[in-house]
PDB file of C-alpha atoms in Angstrom:
ATOM      1  CA  MET A   1     -33.213 -16.287  14.676  1.00 53.00           C
ATOM      2  CA  CYS A   2     -33.490 -13.505  17.226  1.00 54.00           C
ATOM      3  CA  LEU A   3     -31.762 -10.164  16.800  1.00 56.00           C
ATOM      4  CA  LEU A   4     -30.863  -8.302  19.982  1.00 58.00           C
ATOM      5  CA  PHE A   5     -30.277  -4.560  19.803  1.00 60.00           C
ATOM      6  CA  LYS A   6     -28.847  -2.105  22.312  1.00 64.00           C
ATOM      7  CA  GLN A   7     -28.748   1.597  21.512  1.00 69.00           C
ATOM      8  CA  ARG A   8     -29.566   0.936  17.827  1.00 71.00           C
ATOM      9  CA  LYS A   9     -26.625  -1.434  17.453  1.00 73.00           C
ATOM     10  CA  LEU A  10     -26.939  -5.167  16.767  1.00 72.00           C
ATOM     11  CA  THR A  11     -25.375  -6.989  19.715  1.00 71.00           C
ATOM     12  CA  GLN A  12     -26.296 -10.648  19.214  1.00 76.00           C
ATOM     13  CA  ILE A  13     -28.013 -13.064  16.807  1.00 77.00           C
ATOM     14  CA  VAL A  14     -29.572 -16.163  18.366  1.00 80.00           C
ATOM     15  CA  PHE A  15     -30.708 -19.163  16.292  1.00 85.00           C
ATOM     16  CA  GLY A  16     -33.120 -21.872  17.396  1.00 88.00           C
ATOM     17  CA  HIS A  17     -36.587 -21.779  15.849  1.00 91.00           C
ATOM     18  CA  ARG A  18     -37.350 -22.841  12.292  1.00 93.00           C
ATOM     19  CA  ASP A  19     -40.321 -20.503  11.839  1.00 94.00           C
ATOM     20  CA  VAL A  20     -41.649 -17.162  13.065  1.00 91.00           C
ATOM     21  CA  VAL A  21     -41.451 -16.536  16.821  1.00 91.00           C
ATOM     22  CA  THR A  22     -44.987 -15.765  18.001  1.00 94.00           C
ATOM     23  CA  CYS A  23     -44.622 -15.324  21.771  1.00 94.00           C
ATOM     24  CA  LEU A  24     -42.113 -14.521  24.506  1.00 91.00           C
ATOM     25  CA  ALA A  25     -42.285 -14.841  28.295  1.00 93.00           C
ATOM     26  CA  ARG A  26     -39.736 -13.882  30.954  1.00 90.00           C
ATOM     27  CA  SER A  27     -39.168 -15.235  34.450  1.00 92.00           C
ATOM     28  CA  GLU A  28     -38.601 -13.064  37.481  1.00 90.00           C
ATOM     29  CA  SER A  29     -35.090 -11.601  37.553  1.00 84.00           C
ATOM     30  CA  TYR A  30     -32.445 -12.978  39.875  1.00 82.00           C
ATOM     31  CA  ILE A  31     -29.741 -10.884  41.548  1.00 82.00           C
ATOM     32  CA  GLY A  32     -27.695  -9.309  38.771  1.00 82.00           C
ATOM     33  CA  GLY A  33     -30.618  -9.264  36.335  1.00 85.00           C
ATOM     34  CA  ASP A  34     -30.295 -12.874  35.190  1.00 89.00           C
ATOM     35  CA  CYS A  35     -33.546 -14.549  34.125  1.00 91.00           C
ATOM     36  CA  TYR A  36     -35.000 -17.124  31.767  1.00 92.00           C
ATOM     37  CA  VAL A  37     -36.806 -16.292  28.537  1.00 91.00           C
ATOM     38  CA  LEU A  38     -39.221 -18.748  26.909  1.00 93.00           C
ATOM     39  CA  SER A  39     -39.965 -18.345  23.207  1.00 93.00           C
ATOM     40  CA  GLY A  40     -42.681 -20.055  21.179  1.00 95.00           C
ATOM     41  CA  SER A  41     -42.840 -20.406  17.431  1.00 95.00           C
ATOM     42  CA  ARG A  42     -45.115 -21.438  14.560  1.00 97.00           C
ATOM     43  CA  ASP A  43     -42.839 -24.475  14.204  1.00 96.00           C
ATOM     44  CA  ALA A  44     -44.610 -25.829  17.351  1.00 96.00           C
ATOM     45  CA  THR A  45     -41.517 -25.579  19.556  1.00 96.00           C
ATOM     46  CA  LEU A  46     -40.744 -23.842  22.823  1.00 96.00           C
ATOM     47  CA  LEU A  47     -37.162 -22.819  23.603  1.00 94.00           C
ATOM     48  CA  LEU A  48     -35.873 -21.834  27.032  1.00 94.00           C
ATOM     49  CA  TRP A  49     -33.072 -19.265  26.951  1.00 92.00           C
ATOM     50  CA  TYR A  50     -30.848 -18.015  29.776  1.00 91.00           C
ATOM     51  CA  TRP A  51     -30.543 -14.208  29.896  1.00 86.00           C
ATOM     52  CA  ASN A  52     -27.239 -13.046  31.388  1.00 86.00           C
ATOM     53  CA  GLY A  53     -27.999  -9.728  33.070  1.00 83.00           C
ATOM     54  CA  LYS A  54     -24.345  -8.781  33.430  1.00 81.00           C
ATOM     55  CA  SER A  55     -23.611  -8.965  29.697  1.00 81.00           C
ATOM     56  CA  SER A  56     -27.208  -8.206  28.573  1.00 79.00           C
ATOM     57  CA  SER A  57     -27.180 -11.205  26.274  1.00 82.00           C
ATOM     58  CA  ILE A  58     -28.396 -14.755  25.842  1.00 83.00           C
ATOM     59  CA  GLY A  59     -25.636 -16.867  27.303  1.00 75.00           C
ATOM     60  CA  GLU A  60     -24.403 -19.564  29.587  1.00 59.00           C
ATOM     61  CA  ASN A  61     -25.616 -19.951  33.144  1.00 51.00           C
ATOM     62  CA  THR A  62     -22.400 -19.622  35.143  1.00 51.00           C
ATOM     63  CA  ALA A  63     -24.083 -20.126  38.532  1.00 50.00           C
TER      64      ALA A  63
END
């Protein structure tokens, strides 16, 4: 589970890992601020997320 905050307000909860997330990496941003975020966890998994720069949230790649 990942909690995303903006201006001290919870904006999104993202589920995926089954244990503590231990690392995050981000790709270079595309036009509009879109990028990919890779998360690693103690559950020995890596998850690739799409960051939508327009909505400032994890979401669908509409390109």
